[in-house]
mmCIF file of C-alpha atoms and ligand atoms in Angstrom:
data_model
loop_
_atom_site.group_PDB
_atom_site.id
_atom_site.type_symbol
_atom_site.label_atom_id
_atom_site.label_comp_id
_atom_site.label_asym_id
_atom_site.label_seq_id
_atom_site.Cartn_x
_atom_site.Cartn_y
_atom_site.Cartn_z
ATOM 1 C CA UNK A 1 22.423 99.716 23.334
ATOM 2 C CA UNK A 2 19.757 97.472 22.205
ATOM 3 C CA UNK A 3 22.198 94.312 22.478
ATOM 4 C CA UNK A 4 23.703 96.188 25.531
ATOM 5 C CA UNK A 5 20.401 95.659 27.167
ATOM 6 C CA UNK A 6 20.228 92.252 26.124
ATOM 7 C CA UNK A 7 23.444 90.887 26.887
ATOM 8 C CA UNK A 8 22.849 92.269 30.418
ATOM 9 C CA UNK A 9 19.383 90.465 30.324
ATOM 10 C CA UNK A 10 21.673 87.102 29.094
ATOM 11 C CA UNK A 11 23.802 87.629 32.365
ATOM 12 C CA UNK A 12 20.592 88.507 34.621
ATOM 13 C CA UNK A 13 19.051 85.294 33.575
ATOM 14 C CA UNK A 14 22.323 83.301 33.231
ATOM 15 C CA UNK A 15 23.040 84.061 37.034
ATOM 16 C CA UNK A 16 19.401 83.700 38.290
ATOM 17 C CA UNK A 17 18.940 80.321 36.134
ATOM 18 C CA UNK A 18 22.936 79.097 38.080
ATOM 19 C CA UNK A 19 21.471 80.149 42.176
ATOM 20 C CA UNK A 20 18.055 77.854 40.815
ATOM 21 C CA UNK A 21 20.162 74.866 40.368
ATOM 22 C CA UNK A 22 22.857 75.561 43.000
ATOM 23 C CA UNK A 23 19.541 75.740 45.034
ATOM 24 C CA UNK A 24 18.087 72.601 43.411
ATOM 25 C CA UNK A 25 21.583 70.439 43.916
ATOM 26 C CA UNK A 26 21.013 71.119 47.771
ATOM 27 C CA UNK A 27 17.761 69.169 48.050
ATOM 28 C CA UNK A 28 16.292 71.493 50.754
ATOM 29 C CA UNK A 29 16.039 74.821 52.278
ATOM 30 C CA UNK A 30 19.510 74.307 53.752
ATOM 31 C CA UNK A 31 20.557 77.839 52.103
ATOM 32 C CA UNK A 32 21.478 81.031 53.686
ATOM 33 C CA UNK A 33 25.121 80.176 54.285
ATOM 34 C CA UNK A 34 26.699 83.447 53.325
ATOM 35 C CA UNK A 35 25.204 86.125 51.156
ATOM 36 C CA UNK A 36 23.609 84.273 48.745
ATOM 37 C CA UNK A 37 21.451 80.845 48.621
ATOM 38 C CA UNK A 38 24.211 78.474 49.011
ATOM 39 C CA UNK A 39 23.772 75.821 51.278
ATOM 40 C CA UNK A 40 25.222 75.199 54.850
ATOM 41 C CA UNK A 41 29.033 73.424 54.712
ATOM 42 C CA UNK A 42 29.411 71.154 57.920
ATOM 43 C CA UNK A 43 32.154 69.496 58.635
ATOM 44 C CA UNK A 44 31.413 66.100 60.626
ATOM 45 C CA UNK A 45 34.277 64.187 62.115
ATOM 46 C CA UNK A 46 32.606 61.142 63.434
ATOM 47 C CA UNK A 47 35.474 58.319 65.754
ATOM 48 C CA UNK A 48 34.974 55.574 63.218
ATOM 49 C CA UNK A 49 32.831 52.513 62.800
ATOM 50 C CA UNK A 50 33.331 50.611 65.703
ATOM 51 C CA UNK A 51 29.787 49.025 66.528
ATOM 52 C CA UNK A 52 26.471 48.477 64.534
ATOM 53 C CA UNK A 53 25.787 51.622 66.669
ATOM 54 C CA UNK A 54 27.689 53.675 65.670
ATOM 55 C CA UNK A 55 27.305 53.045 61.557
ATOM 56 C CA UNK A 56 23.542 53.918 62.249
ATOM 57 C CA UNK A 57 24.688 57.304 63.864
ATOM 58 C CA UNK A 58 26.832 57.773 60.296
ATOM 59 C CA UNK A 59 24.009 57.025 58.330
ATOM 60 C CA UNK A 60 21.444 58.680 60.402
ATOM 61 C CA UNK A 61 23.599 61.725 59.726
ATOM 62 C CA UNK A 62 24.512 61.150 56.414
ATOM 63 C CA UNK A 63 20.481 60.724 55.843
ATOM 64 C CA UNK A 64 19.648 63.820 57.530
ATOM 65 C CA UNK A 65 22.512 66.307 55.967
ATOM 66 C CA UNK A 66 20.837 65.221 52.367
ATOM 67 C CA UNK A 67 17.246 65.955 53.226
ATOM 68 C CA UNK A 68 18.008 68.941 55.063
ATOM 69 C CA UNK A 69 19.796 70.119 52.051
ATOM 70 C CA UNK A 70 23.274 70.830 53.775
ATOM 71 C CA UNK A 71 26.738 70.223 52.490
ATOM 72 C CA UNK A 72 28.019 67.484 54.435
ATOM 73 C CA UNK A 73 32.437 67.141 54.474
ATOM 74 C CA UNK A 74 32.353 63.609 56.656
ATOM 75 C CA UNK A 75 35.236 62.411 58.264
ATOM 76 C CA UNK A 76 35.896 58.672 59.050
ATOM 77 C CA UNK A 77 38.290 58.902 62.408
ATOM 78 C CA UNK A 78 39.336 55.397 62.046
ATOM 79 C CA UNK A 79 38.911 54.796 65.852
ATOM 80 C CA UNK A 80 41.606 57.508 66.647
ATOM 81 C CA UNK A 81 41.888 60.636 68.007
ATOM 82 C CA UNK A 82 44.262 62.385 66.625
ATOM 83 C CA UNK A 83 41.620 61.544 63.053
ATOM 84 C CA UNK A 84 39.698 63.532 64.954
ATOM 85 C CA UNK A 85 42.232 66.701 65.104
ATOM 86 C CA UNK A 86 43.339 66.606 62.029
ATOM 87 C CA UNK A 87 39.469 66.760 60.468
ATOM 88 C CA UNK A 88 39.007 69.227 62.528
ATOM 89 C CA UNK A 89 41.503 71.598 61.812
ATOM 90 C CA UNK A 90 41.085 70.282 57.966
ATOM 91 C CA UNK A 91 37.670 71.529 58.584
ATOM 92 C CA UNK A 92 38.971 75.128 59.780
ATOM 93 C CA UNK A 93 41.137 75.641 56.577
ATOM 94 C CA UNK A 94 37.533 75.028 54.349
ATOM 95 C CA UNK A 95 35.957 77.498 56.701
ATOM 96 C CA UNK A 96 33.316 75.682 56.535
ATOM 97 C CA UNK A 97 29.714 76.934 58.507
ATOM 98 C CA UNK A 98 29.700 74.840 61.414
ATOM 99 C CA UNK A 99 31.635 71.665 62.951
ATOM 100 C CA UNK A 100 30.502 68.657 64.466
ATOM 101 C CA UNK A 101 31.356 65.390 66.083
ATOM 102 C CA UNK A 102 31.331 62.490 68.286
ATOM 103 C CA UNK A 103 34.556 62.645 70.435
ATOM 104 C CA UNK A 104 36.032 59.695 70.641
ATOM 105 C CA UNK A 105 37.312 60.621 74.642
ATOM 106 C CA UNK A 106 36.788 62.465 77.247
ATOM 107 C CA UNK A 107 40.341 64.852 76.858
ATOM 108 C CA UNK A 108 42.665 65.987 74.629
ATOM 109 C CA UNK A 109 40.156 68.497 72.150
ATOM 110 C CA UNK A 110 40.512 71.653 73.718
ATOM 111 C CA UNK A 111 43.306 72.723 72.027
ATOM 112 C CA UNK A 112 41.278 72.506 68.742
ATOM 113 C CA UNK A 113 38.350 73.506 69.703
ATOM 114 C CA UNK A 114 39.924 77.011 71.157
ATOM 115 C CA UNK A 115 41.438 77.041 66.757
ATOM 116 C CA UNK A 116 37.845 76.468 65.347
ATOM 117 C CA UNK A 117 36.495 78.901 68.177
ATOM 118 C CA UNK A 118 38.997 81.438 66.712
ATOM 119 C CA UNK A 119 38.458 81.150 63.541
ATOM 120 C CA UNK A 120 35.010 81.913 64.024
ATOM 121 C CA UNK A 121 33.527 78.455 63.483
ATOM 122 C CA UNK A 122 30.856 77.666 65.973
ATOM 123 C CA UNK A 123 30.863 73.612 66.815
ATOM 124 C CA UNK A 124 27.993 71.452 68.292
ATOM 125 C CA UNK A 125 29.317 68.155 70.094
ATOM 126 C CA UNK A 126 26.749 64.814 69.466
ATOM 127 C CA UNK A 127 26.762 61.101 71.113
ATOM 128 C CA UNK A 128 29.892 62.197 73.287
ATOM 129 C CA UNK A 129 31.189 64.625 75.758
ATOM 130 C CA UNK A 130 33.965 66.510 76.177
ATOM 131 C CA UNK A 131 35.916 67.456 79.942
ATOM 132 C CA UNK A 132 36.049 70.980 79.633
ATOM 133 C CA UNK A 133 35.980 73.877 81.829
ATOM 134 C CA UNK A 134 35.295 76.243 78.624
ATOM 135 C CA UNK A 135 31.442 75.585 78.153
ATOM 136 C CA UNK A 136 32.154 78.444 75.285
ATOM 137 C CA UNK A 137 33.739 76.037 73.207
ATOM 138 C CA UNK A 138 30.766 74.345 71.770
ATOM 139 C CA UNK A 139 27.137 75.877 70.802
ATOM 140 C CA UNK A 140 25.591 72.664 72.304
ATOM 141 C CA UNK A 141 25.866 68.990 73.351
ATOM 142 C CA UNK A 142 23.417 66.715 71.558
ATOM 143 C CA UNK A 143 23.077 62.689 73.269
ATOM 144 C CA UNK A 144 22.120 60.587 76.307
ATOM 145 C CA UNK A 145 22.485 60.808 79.461
ATOM 146 C CA UNK A 146 25.063 57.541 79.722
ATOM 147 C CA UNK A 147 24.824 57.973 83.307
ATOM 148 C CA UNK A 148 21.387 57.401 83.548
ATOM 149 C CA UNK A 149 21.560 54.443 81.267
ATOM 150 C CA UNK A 150 24.066 52.494 83.477
ATOM 151 C CA UNK A 151 22.101 53.679 86.820
ATOM 152 C CA UNK A 152 18.696 51.798 84.810
ATOM 153 C CA UNK A 153 21.137 48.544 84.424
ATOM 154 C CA UNK A 154 21.832 48.106 87.739
ATOM 155 C CA UNK A 155 18.469 48.971 89.432
ATOM 156 C CA UNK A 156 17.114 46.037 86.603
ATOM 157 C CA UNK A 157 19.573 43.713 88.286
ATOM 158 C CA UNK A 158 19.288 44.584 92.070
ATOM 159 C CA UNK A 159 15.490 44.342 91.355
ATOM 160 C CA UNK A 160 16.497 40.846 88.997
ATOM 161 C CA UNK A 161 18.493 39.981 92.259
ATOM 162 C CA UNK A 162 16.156 40.711 95.487
ATOM 163 C CA UNK A 163 15.296 37.474 96.714
ATOM 164 C CA UNK A 164 18.804 35.891 95.402
ATOM 165 C CA UNK A 165 21.013 33.930 97.918
ATOM 166 C CA UNK A 166 24.739 34.879 98.470
ATOM 167 C CA UNK A 167 27.019 37.183 96.616
ATOM 168 C CA UNK A 168 26.161 37.954 92.671
ATOM 169 C CA UNK A 169 29.706 37.555 91.638
ATOM 170 C CA UNK A 170 28.864 40.808 88.062
ATOM 171 C CA UNK A 171 31.676 41.125 85.679
ATOM 172 C CA UNK A 172 32.320 44.504 83.772
ATOM 173 C CA UNK A 173 33.155 45.168 80.134
ATOM 174 C CA UNK A 174 33.577 48.593 79.582
ATOM 175 C CA UNK A 175 33.333 51.078 76.537
ATOM 176 C CA UNK A 176 36.438 52.754 75.176
ATOM 177 C CA UNK A 177 38.575 53.309 77.933
ATOM 178 C CA UNK A 178 38.750 57.399 78.597
ATOM 179 C CA UNK A 179 35.350 57.571 76.272
ATOM 180 C CA UNK A 180 32.509 59.668 78.234
ATOM 181 C CA UNK A 181 30.170 56.422 77.444
ATOM 182 C CA UNK A 182 32.047 54.297 79.161
ATOM 183 C CA UNK A 183 32.979 56.305 81.896
ATOM 184 C CA UNK A 184 29.384 57.475 82.980
ATOM 185 C CA UNK A 185 27.678 54.210 82.380
ATOM 186 C CA UNK A 186 30.191 52.208 84.697
ATOM 187 C CA UNK A 187 29.250 55.412 87.378
ATOM 188 C CA UNK A 188 25.637 55.414 86.658
ATOM 189 C CA UNK A 189 25.723 51.052 87.586
ATOM 190 C CA UNK A 190 27.986 51.154 90.564
ATOM 191 C CA UNK A 191 25.821 53.776 92.222
ATOM 192 C CA UNK A 192 22.926 51.781 91.926
ATOM 193 C CA UNK A 193 24.069 48.466 92.366
ATOM 194 C CA UNK A 194 25.439 49.860 95.815
ATOM 195 C CA UNK A 195 22.051 49.500 96.726
ATOM 196 C CA UNK A 196 23.027 45.432 97.844
ATOM 197 C CA UNK A 197 25.955 44.900 98.701
ATOM 198 C CA UNK A 198 25.892 40.836 97.691
ATOM 199 C CA UNK A 199 26.382 42.629 94.420
ATOM 200 C CA UNK A 200 29.892 42.387 93.668
ATOM 201 C CA UNK A 201 32.144 43.742 90.186
ATOM 202 C CA UNK A 202 34.928 40.796 90.061
ATOM 203 C CA UNK A 203 36.262 42.472 87.355
ATOM 204 C CA UNK A 204 35.715 45.407 85.000
ATOM 205 C CA UNK A 205 37.679 45.571 81.434
ATOM 206 C CA UNK A 206 37.690 47.692 78.548
ATOM 207 C CA UNK A 207 36.638 45.719 75.781
ATOM 208 C CA UNK A 208 37.199 48.591 73.303
ATOM 209 C CA UNK A 209 32.723 48.643 71.918
ATOM 210 C CA UNK A 210 33.623 45.785 69.525
ATOM 211 C CA UNK A 211 32.272 41.925 68.907
ATOM 212 C CA UNK A 212 35.812 41.208 68.883
ATOM 213 C CA UNK A 213 36.895 42.808 72.714
ATOM 214 C CA UNK A 214 33.711 41.398 73.614
ATOM 215 C CA UNK A 215 34.792 38.039 73.009
ATOM 216 C CA UNK A 216 38.599 38.204 73.915
ATOM 217 C CA UNK A 217 37.699 39.987 77.504
ATOM 218 C CA UNK A 218 35.111 37.797 78.223
ATOM 219 C CA UNK A 219 37.548 34.232 77.724
ATOM 220 C CA UNK A 220 39.802 36.092 80.000
ATOM 221 C CA UNK A 221 36.839 36.276 82.674
ATOM 222 C CA UNK A 222 35.783 33.213 82.467
ATOM 223 C CA UNK A 223 38.997 31.530 82.632
ATOM 224 C CA UNK A 224 39.785 34.122 85.741
ATOM 225 C CA UNK A 225 36.871 33.340 87.483
ATOM 226 C CA UNK A 226 34.621 29.868 88.296
ATOM 227 C CA UNK A 227 31.588 31.697 88.868
ATOM 228 C CA UNK A 228 30.504 34.062 86.656
ATOM 229 C CA UNK A 229 26.171 35.609 87.426
ATOM 230 C CA UNK A 230 25.832 38.467 85.810
ATOM 231 C CA UNK A 231 27.543 40.153 82.419
ATOM 232 C CA UNK A 232 27.294 43.687 82.395
ATOM 233 C CA UNK A 233 28.237 45.164 79.079
ATOM 234 C CA UNK A 234 28.357 48.390 77.621
ATOM 235 C CA UNK A 235 27.217 47.903 74.341
ATOM 236 C CA UNK A 236 24.965 45.184 72.445
ATOM 237 C CA UNK A 237 28.003 44.808 70.392
ATOM 238 C CA UNK A 238 30.865 43.565 73.456
ATOM 239 C CA UNK A 239 27.716 41.735 75.048
ATOM 240 C CA UNK A 240 27.705 39.780 71.446
ATOM 241 C CA UNK A 241 30.955 39.161 71.248
ATOM 242 C CA UNK A 242 31.266 37.969 74.831
ATOM 243 C CA UNK A 243 28.113 35.144 73.852
ATOM 244 C CA UNK A 244 30.622 33.199 72.042
ATOM 245 C CA UNK A 245 32.630 33.293 74.832
ATOM 246 C CA UNK A 246 29.806 32.120 77.331
ATOM 247 C CA UNK A 247 28.600 29.125 75.120
ATOM 248 C CA UNK A 248 32.454 27.821 74.193
ATOM 249 C CA UNK A 249 32.522 27.611 77.897
ATOM 250 C CA UNK A 250 29.546 25.442 78.316
ATOM 251 C CA UNK A 251 27.708 27.635 80.103
ATOM 252 C CA UNK A 252 24.047 29.063 78.902
ATOM 253 C CA UNK A 253 23.394 32.703 78.193
ATOM 254 C CA UNK A 254 21.090 34.748 79.560
ATOM 255 C CA UNK A 255 20.139 31.714 82.553
ATOM 256 C CA UNK A 256 23.627 30.741 83.855
ATOM 257 C CA UNK A 257 25.443 34.139 83.400
ATOM 258 C CA UNK A 258 22.645 37.356 83.269
ATOM 259 C CA UNK A 259 23.328 39.467 80.394
ATOM 260 C CA UNK A 260 22.523 43.065 80.705
ATOM 261 C CA UNK A 261 23.721 45.537 78.201
ATOM 262 C CA UNK A 262 23.642 49.771 75.951
ATOM 263 C CA UNK A 263 22.269 50.471 72.925
ATOM 264 C CA UNK A 264 19.416 48.280 71.635
ATOM 265 C CA UNK A 265 20.489 47.756 67.984
ATOM 266 C CA UNK A 266 18.826 45.467 66.185
ATOM 267 C CA UNK A 267 20.892 42.347 66.929
ATOM 268 C CA UNK A 268 20.997 43.367 70.219
ATOM 269 C CA UNK A 269 16.970 43.334 70.607
ATOM 270 C CA UNK A 270 17.005 40.140 68.427
ATOM 271 C CA UNK A 271 19.317 38.040 71.579
ATOM 272 C CA UNK A 272 16.866 40.102 73.908
ATOM 273 C CA UNK A 273 13.867 38.576 72.596
ATOM 274 C CA UNK A 274 15.761 34.893 71.829
ATOM 275 C CA UNK A 275 16.550 35.115 75.537
ATOM 276 C CA UNK A 276 20.399 35.535 75.590
ATOM 277 C CA UNK A 277 20.198 38.882 76.812
ATOM 278 C CA UNK A 278 18.152 39.914 79.811
ATOM 279 C CA UNK A 279 17.868 43.690 79.580
ATOM 280 C CA UNK A 280 19.256 46.476 77.733
ATOM 281 C CA UNK A 281 19.210 50.579 78.441
ATOM 282 C CA UNK A 282 18.307 51.488 74.510
ATOM 283 C CA UNK A 283 20.789 54.628 74.118
ATOM 284 C CA UNK A 284 19.706 56.484 70.608
ATOM 285 C CA UNK A 285 21.592 57.076 67.685
ATOM 286 C CA UNK A 286 19.312 58.375 65.266
ATOM 287 C CA UNK A 287 20.571 61.941 65.917
ATOM 288 C CA UNK A 288 20.726 63.016 62.643
ATOM 289 C CA UNK A 289 17.458 65.243 62.163
ATOM 290 C CA UNK A 290 18.070 67.119 65.546
ATOM 291 C CA UNK A 291 21.261 67.354 64.582
ATOM 292 C CA UNK A 292 21.154 69.709 61.758
ATOM 293 C CA UNK A 293 18.285 71.643 62.875
ATOM 294 C CA UNK A 294 20.662 72.943 65.671
ATOM 295 C CA UNK A 295 23.328 73.989 62.483
ATOM 296 C CA UNK A 296 20.094 75.343 60.752
ATOM 297 C CA UNK A 297 19.864 77.846 63.588
ATOM 298 C CA UNK A 298 23.652 78.381 65.504
ATOM 299 C CA UNK A 299 24.035 79.024 61.294
ATOM 300 C CA UNK A 300 22.187 81.573 62.073
ATOM 301 C CA UNK A 301 23.287 83.041 65.277
ATOM 302 C CA UNK A 302 20.328 82.181 67.042
ATOM 303 C CA UNK A 303 20.845 80.958 71.020
ATOM 304 C CA UNK A 304 20.234 76.913 70.862
ATOM 305 C CA UNK A 305 20.711 75.167 73.974
ATOM 306 C CA UNK A 306 23.732 74.254 75.540
ATOM 307 C CA UNK A 307 22.459 70.501 76.373
ATOM 308 C CA UNK A 308 19.701 68.397 74.588
ATOM 309 C CA UNK A 309 19.222 64.419 76.118
ATOM 310 C CA UNK A 310 17.713 62.064 73.440
ATOM 311 C CA UNK A 311 14.578 60.930 74.322
ATOM 312 C CA UNK A 312 14.909 56.700 75.399
ATOM 313 C CA UNK A 313 14.139 53.819 77.525
ATOM 314 C CA UNK A 314 14.537 49.947 78.192
ATOM 315 C CA UNK A 315 13.712 46.616 76.915
ATOM 316 C CA UNK A 316 12.794 43.433 78.398
ATOM 317 C CA UNK A 317 12.521 40.384 76.368
ATOM 318 C CA UNK A 318 9.181 39.590 75.671
ATOM 319 C CA UNK A 319 9.083 44.576 75.151
ATOM 320 C CA UNK A 320 11.888 43.518 72.342
ATOM 321 C CA UNK A 321 9.829 40.825 71.550
ATOM 322 C CA UNK A 322 7.077 43.721 70.640
ATOM 323 C CA UNK A 323 9.266 46.246 69.629
ATOM 324 C CA UNK A 324 11.573 43.972 66.988
ATOM 325 C CA UNK A 325 9.711 44.474 63.984
ATOM 326 C CA UNK A 326 9.390 47.741 63.989
ATOM 327 C CA UNK A 327 13.235 48.850 65.288
ATOM 328 C CA UNK A 328 14.527 51.512 62.777
ATOM 329 C CA UNK A 329 17.878 50.420 63.568
HETATM 330 C C1 GZL B 1 27.376 56.222 72.594
HETATM 331 C C2 GZL B 1 27.810 55.978 71.711
HETATM 332 C C3 GZL B 1 28.205 54.396 72.207
HETATM 333 C C4 GZL B 1 27.498 52.751 71.618
HETATM 334 C C5 GZL B 1 28.623 52.209 71.226
HETATM 335 O O1 GZL B 1 26.207 56.894 72.383
HETATM 336 O O2 GZL B 1 29.273 57.011 71.908
HETATM 337 O O3 GZL B 1 29.574 53.984 71.122
HETATM 338 O O4 GZL B 1 27.059 53.356 72.781
HETATM 339 C C6 GZL B 1 29.554 53.132 70.232
HETATM 340 O O5 GZL B 1 27.825 51.267 70.673
HETATM 341 O O6 GZL B 1 30.683 52.500 69.696
#
């Protein structure tokens, strides 16, 4: 009898130590996914690594998951929507607790989101949105107001050019075709500059949010348009790529061609401080901490806001000089 009691005690102690070990593996309170104390399992599908913003966003998500004790299954879609859809289906197969992703484009995700809903797995959208009428397909959207970013960019230009005489020729480097930031930034910018009829967008084309894309399209713009006064680039990286094309054409960026961009990543802020850019509207990639808090609430079945917008600002050249030393990304 005594042997049985000892054996039972040993088994109990072993189970407790395993649980403790399991808990310490997570490093935080990301537990209570199921009945035991195992960590919440989050499946995350990332667009790719197309820009400085994206890599900063990935770092924020990975670091925040580790700090929160959440087990992260991270998939990099290499810029392909079909890879995101495959990743989400894999997360469903693996029965993760929560799925989060940044949809590369606004359309084409409804079917797989219905599959996640049917599997009882809650979904959180981060950074970019999807264009769907069925708002039950995701629990929350966490990200920026891209229309506002475009509008702030346009409002700065209206003020900057208020005393200019004659037409002000603008070329626009759009983000990834079909993506929420490209659609919305274009919309906000156009609405703002409509206030001044001398501000004219004479060319607008996607550079896919990359430096190479920005350079390539700007080379075409410069060849086809002898008089360009302003470049509006939907992100810093395309603006940085365009710098090469502008200087190669013998023009001085920031002076001959004023440059407005969005994001405010370090390299963009450096270009702004150096006088090569003229204005940046911030778009924060540091969504990780807020996302992990949302994941824990959603996993517990708690209600969460349908839309959570990040707090952002804008920068002039002087403000960039002051902000650079403490810039986090
Ligand atoms: C915006 C994000 C955009 C950035 C780009 O939230 O989706 O994608 O502006 C990034 O730099 O590539």
